[in-house]
Amino acid sequence: MGLSMNRKKKINDTLKSKAKKANAKLHSSNKPKYISKAERAKLELDAGVAEAGVEAPLPDSESESEPVPAPPHLTMPSGSSGWPGQA
């Protein structure tokens, strides 16, 4: 007793679809990689900065800036020899 035609067709269709998917993975697409609108704007901004010859200041470069004064609650009161509570 053989397989019915519908069963054969379903098995063949399944095998064909798996073969198609495996073959499709082997070929790369010619389509360019998607770049989001925000990423394009960032790249455009970077390109504009590079064209102008002006480098953006780095946030880690504190050596050129003036020292930041300590907040008032952390400074020693004037006219005292030490922190409050010390003898």
N, CA, C and O atoms as a GROMACS GRO file, in nm:
protein
  348
    1MET      N    1   0.083  -0.115   0.000
    1MET     CA    2   0.000   0.000   0.000
    1MET      C    3   0.090   0.124   0.000
    1MET      O    4   0.174   0.138   0.088
    2GLY      N    5   0.074   0.215  -0.096
    2GLY     CA    6   0.157   0.333  -0.108
    2GLY      C    7   0.096   0.454  -0.038
    2GLY      O    8  -0.014   0.447   0.016
    3LEU      N    9   0.170   0.560  -0.039
    3LEU     CA   10   0.121   0.684   0.020
    3LEU      C   11   0.015   0.745  -0.070
    3LEU      O   12   0.021   0.730  -0.192
    4SER      N   13  -0.080   0.812  -0.011
    4SER     CA   14  -0.179   0.881  -0.092
    4SER      C   15  -0.114   1.002  -0.157
    4SER      O   16  -0.009   1.048  -0.112
    5MET      N   17  -0.173   1.053  -0.261
    5MET     CA   18  -0.116   1.164  -0.336
    5MET      C   19  -0.105   1.291  -0.250
    5MET      O   20  -0.007   1.365  -0.261
    6ASN      N   21  -0.204   1.315  -0.166
    6ASN     CA   22  -0.199   1.435  -0.082
    6ASN      C   23  -0.082   1.429   0.016
    6ASN      O   24  -0.016   1.531   0.040
    7ARG      N   25  -0.055   1.313   0.070
    7ARG     CA   26   0.057   1.298   0.163
    7ARG      C   27   0.189   1.317   0.091
    7ARG      O   28   0.278   1.386   0.141
    8LYS      N   29   0.202   1.257  -0.027
    8LYS     CA   30   0.325   1.273  -0.107
    8LYS      C   31   0.348   1.420  -0.139
    8LYS      O   32   0.459   1.471  -0.126
    9LYS      N   33   0.241   1.487  -0.180
    9LYS     CA   34   0.252   1.628  -0.218
    9LYS      C   35   0.297   1.712  -0.098
    9LYS      O   36   0.383   1.798  -0.112
   10LYS      N   37   0.240   1.687   0.018
   10LYS     CA   38   0.274   1.762   0.138
   10LYS      C   39   0.420   1.738   0.177
   10LYS      O   40   0.491   1.832   0.212
   11ILE      N   41   0.466   1.613   0.170
   11ILE     CA   42   0.605   1.581   0.203
   11ILE      C   43   0.700   1.650   0.105
   11ILE      O   44   0.799   1.711   0.146
   12ASN      N   45   0.668   1.642  -0.025
   12ASN     CA   46   0.752   1.706  -0.127
   12ASN      C   47   0.754   1.858  -0.110
   12ASN      O   48   0.860   1.920  -0.123
   13ASP      N   49   0.639   1.918  -0.080
   13ASP     CA   50   0.633   2.062  -0.059
   13ASP      C   51   0.718   2.103   0.061
   13ASP      O   52   0.788   2.204   0.057
   14THR      N   53   0.712   2.024   0.168
   14THR     CA   54   0.791   2.052   0.288
   14THR      C   55   0.940   2.045   0.257
   14THR      O   56   1.017   2.132   0.298
   15LEU      N   57   0.981   1.942   0.184
   15LEU     CA   58   1.122   1.927   0.150
   15LEU      C   59   1.168   2.039   0.057
   15LEU      O   60   1.278   2.093   0.073
   16LYS      N   61   1.084   2.076  -0.040
   16LYS     CA   62   1.120   2.185  -0.133
   16LYS      C   63   1.134   2.317  -0.058
   16LYS      O   64   1.227   2.394  -0.084
   17SER      N   65   1.042   2.343   0.036
   17SER     CA   66   1.049   2.471   0.107
   17SER      C   67   1.174   2.477   0.195
   17SER      O   68   1.237   2.582   0.207
   18LYS      N   69   1.210   2.364   0.258
   18LYS     CA   70   1.333   2.362   0.339
   18LYS      C   71   1.456   2.384   0.252
   18LYS      O   72   1.548   2.455   0.292
   19ALA      N   73   1.456   2.322   0.132
   19ALA     CA   74   1.569   2.340   0.040
   19ALA      C   75   1.578   2.485  -0.006
   19ALA      O   76   1.688   2.540  -0.017
   20LYS      N   77   1.462   2.547  -0.033
   20LYS     CA   78   1.460   2.687  -0.076
   20LYS      C   79   1.518   2.778   0.032
   20LYS      O   80   1.597   2.868   0.003
   21LYS      N   81   1.477   2.755   0.158
   21LYS     CA   82   1.525   2.838   0.268
   21LYS      C   83   1.674   2.821   0.289
   21LYS      O   84   1.745   2.919   0.315
   22ALA      N   85   1.724   2.699   0.277
   22ALA     CA   86   1.867   2.674   0.294
   22ALA      C   87   1.945   2.742   0.182
   22ALA      O   88   2.052   2.798   0.206
   23ASN      N   89   1.892   2.737   0.060
   23ASN     CA   90   1.958   2.800  -0.055
   23ASN      C   91   1.957   2.952  -0.041
   23ASN      O   92   2.054   3.018  -0.078
   24ALA      N   93   1.849   3.007   0.012
   24ALA     CA   94   1.838   3.152   0.028
   24ALA      C   95   1.940   3.204   0.129
   24ALA      O   96   1.988   3.316   0.116
   25LYS      N   97   1.972   3.123   0.231
   25LYS     CA   98   2.070   3.167   0.331
   25LYS      C   99   2.211   3.176   0.272
   25LYS      O  100   2.294   3.251   0.323
   26LEU      N  101   2.238   3.101   0.166
   26LEU     CA  102   2.372   3.101   0.108
   26LEU      C  103   2.400   3.229   0.030
   26LEU      O  104   2.515   3.268   0.015
   27HIS      N  105   2.295   3.294  -0.020
   27HIS     CA  106   2.312   3.412  -0.104
   27HIS      C  107   2.291   3.538  -0.021
   27HIS      O  108   2.191   3.550   0.051
   28SER      N  109   2.384   3.631  -0.031
   28SER     CA  110   2.370   3.756   0.042
   28SER      C  111   2.287   3.854  -0.040
   28SER      O  112   2.280   3.843  -0.162
   29SER      N  113   2.227   3.946   0.026
   29SER     CA  114   2.141   4.044  -0.038
   29SER      C  115   2.223   4.162  -0.089
   29SER      O  116   2.325   4.197  -0.028
   30ASN      N  117   2.180   4.222  -0.198
   30ASN     CA  118   2.245   4.343  -0.249
   30ASN      C  119   2.189   4.468  -0.182
   30ASN      O  120   2.238   4.579  -0.205
   31LYS      N  121   2.089   4.450  -0.100
   31LYS     CA  122   2.024   4.561  -0.033
   31LYS      C  123   2.117   4.618   0.073
   31LYS      O  124   2.174   4.542   0.151
   32PRO      N  125   2.134   4.752   0.079
   32PRO     CA  126   2.221   4.810   0.182
   32PRO      C  127   2.162   4.794   0.320
   32PRO      O  128   2.040   4.784   0.336
   33LYS      N  129   2.248   4.792   0.421
   33LYS     CA  130   2.204   4.776   0.559
   33LYS      C  131   2.125   4.900   0.600
   33LYS      O  132   2.161   5.012   0.565
   34TYR      N  133   2.016   4.880   0.674
   34TYR     CA  134   1.930   4.990   0.718
   34TYR      C  135   2.000   5.072   0.826
   34TYR      O  136   2.057   5.018   0.921
   35ILE      N  137   1.995   5.204   0.809
   35ILE     CA  138   2.050   5.296   0.908
   35ILE      C  139   1.935   5.385   0.954
   35ILE      O  140   1.870   5.449   0.872
   36SER      N  141   1.910   5.389   1.082
   36SER     CA  142   1.797   5.465   1.136
   36SER      C  143   1.817   5.615   1.111
   36SER      O  144   1.928   5.662   1.086
   37LYS      N  145   1.705   5.687   1.118
   37LYS     CA  146   1.707   5.831   1.095
   37LYS      C  147   1.798   5.901   1.196
   37LYS      O  148   1.873   5.992   1.160
   38ALA      N  149   1.792   5.858   1.322
   38ALA     CA  150   1.875   5.918   1.426
   38ALA      C  151   2.023   5.892   1.398
   38ALA      O  152   2.107   5.980   1.416
   39GLU      N  153   2.054   5.770   1.355
   39GLU     CA  154   2.194   5.736   1.325
   39GLU      C  155   2.244   5.815   1.204
   39GLU      O  156   2.359   5.860   1.202
   40ARG      N  157   2.157   5.834   1.103
   40ARG     CA  158   2.196   5.915   0.986
   40ARG      C  159   2.224   6.058   1.027
   40ARG      O  160   2.321   6.119   0.980
   41ALA      N  161   2.141   6.114   1.115
   41ALA     CA  162   2.161   6.252   1.162
   41ALA      C  163   2.293   6.262   1.238
   41ALA      O  164   2.366   6.360   1.222
   42LYS      N  165   2.323   6.162   1.320
   42LYS     CA  166   2.447   6.162   1.397
   42LYS      C  167   2.568   6.156   1.302
   42LYS      O  168   2.665   6.228   1.321
   43LEU      N  169   2.560   6.069   1.202
   43LEU     CA  170   2.670   6.057   1.106
   43LEU      C  171   2.688   6.187   1.027
   43LEU      O  172   2.800   6.228   0.999
   44GLU      N  173   2.576   6.250   0.991
   44GLU     CA  174   2.581   6.375   0.917
   44GLU      C  175   2.645   6.485   1.002
   44GLU      O  176   2.724   6.565   0.952
   45LEU      N  177   2.610   6.488   1.130
   45LEU     CA  178   2.667   6.586   1.222
   45LEU      C  179   2.818   6.564   1.236
   45LEU      O  180   2.895   6.659   1.234
   46ASP      N  181   2.859   6.438   1.251
   46ASP     CA  182   3.000   6.406   1.262
   46ASP      C  183   3.075   6.445   1.134
   46ASP      O  184   3.186   6.496   1.140
   47ALA      N  185   3.012   6.421   1.020
   47ALA     CA  186   3.075   6.457   0.893
   47ALA      C  187   3.087   6.609   0.881
   47ALA      O  188   3.188   6.659   0.830
   48GLY      N  189   2.987   6.682   0.926
   48GLY     CA  190   2.990   6.827   0.923
   48GLY      C  191   3.099   6.882   1.012
   48GLY      O  192   3.165   6.979   0.975
   49VAL      N  193   3.118   6.823   1.127
   49VAL     CA  194   3.223   6.866   1.220
   49VAL      C  195   3.360   6.837   1.159
   49VAL      O  196   3.451   6.918   1.171
   50ALA      N  197   3.374   6.723   1.094
   50ALA     CA  198   3.501   6.687   1.034
   50ALA      C  199   3.534   6.780   0.916
   50ALA      O  200   3.650   6.815   0.895
   51GLU      N  201   3.432   6.819   0.839
   51GLU     CA  202   3.455   6.909   0.724
   51GLU      C  203   3.496   7.047   0.772
   51GLU      O  204   3.581   7.110   0.709
   52ALA      N  205   3.438   7.094   0.881
   52ALA     CA  206   3.468   7.228   0.931
   52ALA      C  207   3.606   7.233   0.995
   52ALA      O  208   3.662   7.342   1.014
   53GLY      N  209   3.662   7.118   1.029
   53GLY     CA  210   3.794   7.114   1.090
   53GLY      C  211   3.791   7.146   1.238
   53GLY      O  212   3.895   7.166   1.300
   54VAL      N  213   3.673   7.152   1.295
   54VAL     CA  214   3.659   7.182   1.436
   54VAL      C  215   3.630   7.053   1.508
   54VAL      O  216   3.538   6.979   1.473
   55GLU      N  217   3.710   7.026   1.609
   55GLU     CA  218   3.689   6.905   1.686
   55GLU      C  219   3.600   6.936   1.805
   55GLU      O  220   3.617   7.039   1.870
   56ALA      N  221   3.508   6.849   1.833
   56ALA     CA  222   3.421   6.867   1.948
   56ALA      C  223   3.502   6.843   2.076
   56ALA      O  224   3.584   6.752   2.080
   57PRO      N  225   3.479   6.924   2.179
   57PRO     CA  226   3.556   6.904   2.303
   57PRO      C  227   3.516   6.773   2.368
   57PRO      O  228   3.399   6.734   2.371
   58LEU      N  229   3.616   6.706   2.420
   58LEU     CA  230   3.592   6.579   2.487
   58LEU      C  231   3.550   6.605   2.631
   58LEU      O  232   3.608   6.692   2.696
   59PRO      N  233   3.452   6.533   2.682
   59PRO     CA  234   3.409   6.558   2.820
   59PRO      C  235   3.511   6.516   2.924
   59PRO      O  236   3.504   6.562   3.038
   60ASP      N  237   3.606   6.429   2.890
   60ASP     CA  238   3.705   6.381   2.986
   60ASP      C  239   3.826   6.474   2.998
   60ASP      O  240   3.912   6.451   3.084
   61SER      N  241   3.834   6.576   2.916
   61SER     CA  242   3.953   6.661   2.918
   61SER      C  243   3.936   6.772   3.022
   61SER      O  244   3.901   6.885   2.988
   62GLU      N  245   3.960   6.738   3.148
   62GLU     CA  246   3.949   6.836   3.256
   62GLU      C  247   4.083   6.902   3.285
   62GLU      O  248   4.089   6.995   3.366
   63SER      N  249   4.190   6.857   3.223
   63SER     CA  250   4.321   6.912   3.253
   63SER      C  251   4.334   7.056   3.204
   63SER      O  252   4.408   7.134   3.264
   64GLU      N  253   4.262   7.093   3.098
   64GLU     CA  254   4.271   7.228   3.045
   64GLU      C  255   4.179   7.325   3.119
   64GLU      O  256   4.202   7.446   3.117
   65SER      N  257   4.075   7.275   3.183
   65SER     CA  258   3.978   7.361   3.248
   65SER      C  259   4.027   7.401   3.387
   65SER      O  260   4.118   7.340   3.443
   66GLU      N  261   3.964   7.504   3.441
   66GLU     CA  262   3.998   7.551   3.574
   66GLU      C  263   3.945   7.452   3.677
   66GLU      O  264   3.845   7.384   3.651
   67PRO      N  265   4.009   7.443   3.794
   67PRO     CA  266   3.959   7.352   3.898
   67PRO      C  267   3.823   7.398   3.947
   67PRO      O  268   3.797   7.518   3.959
   68VAL      N  269   3.737   7.303   3.974
   68VAL     CA  270   3.602   7.333   4.020
   68VAL      C  271   3.607   7.352   4.171
   68VAL      O  272   3.658   7.266   4.243
   69PRO      N  273   3.554   7.466   4.222
   69PRO     CA  274   3.557   7.489   4.367
   69PRO      C  275   3.464   7.391   4.438
   69PRO      O  276   3.365   7.346   4.382
   70ALA      N  277   3.499   7.360   4.563
   70ALA     CA  278   3.419   7.268   4.643
   70ALA      C  279   3.288   7.336   4.682
   70ALA      O  280   3.285   7.458   4.699
   71PRO      N  281   3.181   7.261   4.697
   71PRO     CA  282   3.054   7.320   4.740
   71PRO      C  283   3.069   7.382   4.878
   71PRO      O  284   3.153   7.338   4.957
   72PRO      N  285   2.989   7.485   4.909
   72PRO     CA  286   3.005   7.557   5.037
   72PRO      C  287   2.991   7.469   5.160
   72PRO      O  288   3.057   7.494   5.260
   73HIS      N  289   2.907   7.366   5.156
   73HIS     CA  290   2.888   7.284   5.274
   73HIS      C  291   3.008   7.192   5.300
   73HIS      O  292   3.014   7.128   5.406
   74LEU      N  293   3.104   7.184   5.207
   74LEU     CA  294   3.221   7.100   5.228
   74LEU      C  295   3.347   7.180   5.258
   74LEU      O  296   3.452   7.122   5.286
   75THR      N  297   3.338   7.313   5.253
   75THR     CA  298   3.455   7.395   5.282
   75THR      C  299   3.464   7.424   5.431
   75THR      O  300   3.363   7.421   5.502
   76MET      N  301   3.587   7.452   5.477
   76MET     CA  302   3.608   7.483   5.619
   76MET      C  303   3.562   7.625   5.646
   76MET      O  304   3.586   7.714   5.565
   77PRO      N  305   3.496   7.648   5.758
   77PRO     CA  306   3.453   7.784   5.790
   77PRO      C  307   3.574   7.875   5.811
   77PRO      O  308   3.676   7.832   5.864
   78SER      N  309   3.562   8.000   5.770
   78SER     CA  310   3.676   8.092   5.783
   78SER      C  311   3.698   8.127   5.928
   78SER      O  312   3.602   8.140   6.004
   79GLY      N  313   3.823   8.143   5.967
   79GLY     CA  314   3.858   8.183   6.104
   79GLY      C  315   3.863   8.066   6.200
   79GLY      O  316   3.883   8.088   6.319
   80SER      N  317   3.847   7.945   6.155
   80SER     CA  318   3.857   7.831   6.247
   80SER      C  319   3.978   7.747   6.212
   80SER      O  320   4.029   7.751   6.099
   81SER      N  321   4.023   7.673   6.310
   81SER     CA  322   4.145   7.594   6.288
   81SER      C  323   4.116   7.455   6.231
   81SER      O  324   4.208   7.386   6.188
   82GLY      N  325   3.991   7.413   6.228
   82GLY     CA  326   3.960   7.279   6.178
   82GLY      C  327   3.811   7.262   6.159
   82GLY      O  328   3.734   7.358   6.162
   83TRP      N  329   3.774   7.142   6.140
   83TRP     CA  330   3.633   7.112   6.121
   83TRP      C  331   3.559   7.124   6.254
   83TRP      O  332   3.618   7.106   6.360
   84PRO      N  333   3.431   7.153   6.247
   84PRO     CA  334   3.355   7.164   6.371
   84PRO      C  335   3.359   7.033   6.450
   84PRO      O  336   3.351   6.925   6.391
   85GLY      N  337   3.371   7.042   6.579
   85GLY     CA  338   3.375   6.924   6.665
   85GLY      C  339   3.515   6.873   6.690
   85GLY      O  340   3.533   6.780   6.769
   86GLN      N  341   3.615   6.930   6.625
   86GLN     CA  342   3.754   6.888   6.646
   86GLN      C  343   3.820   6.985   6.742
   86GLN      O  344   3.795   7.105   6.735
   87ALA      N  345   3.903   6.934   6.830
   87ALA     CA  346   3.971   7.018   6.928
   87ALA      C  347   4.102   7.069   6.877
   87ALA      O  348   4.171   7.142   6.948
   0.00000   0.00000   0.00000
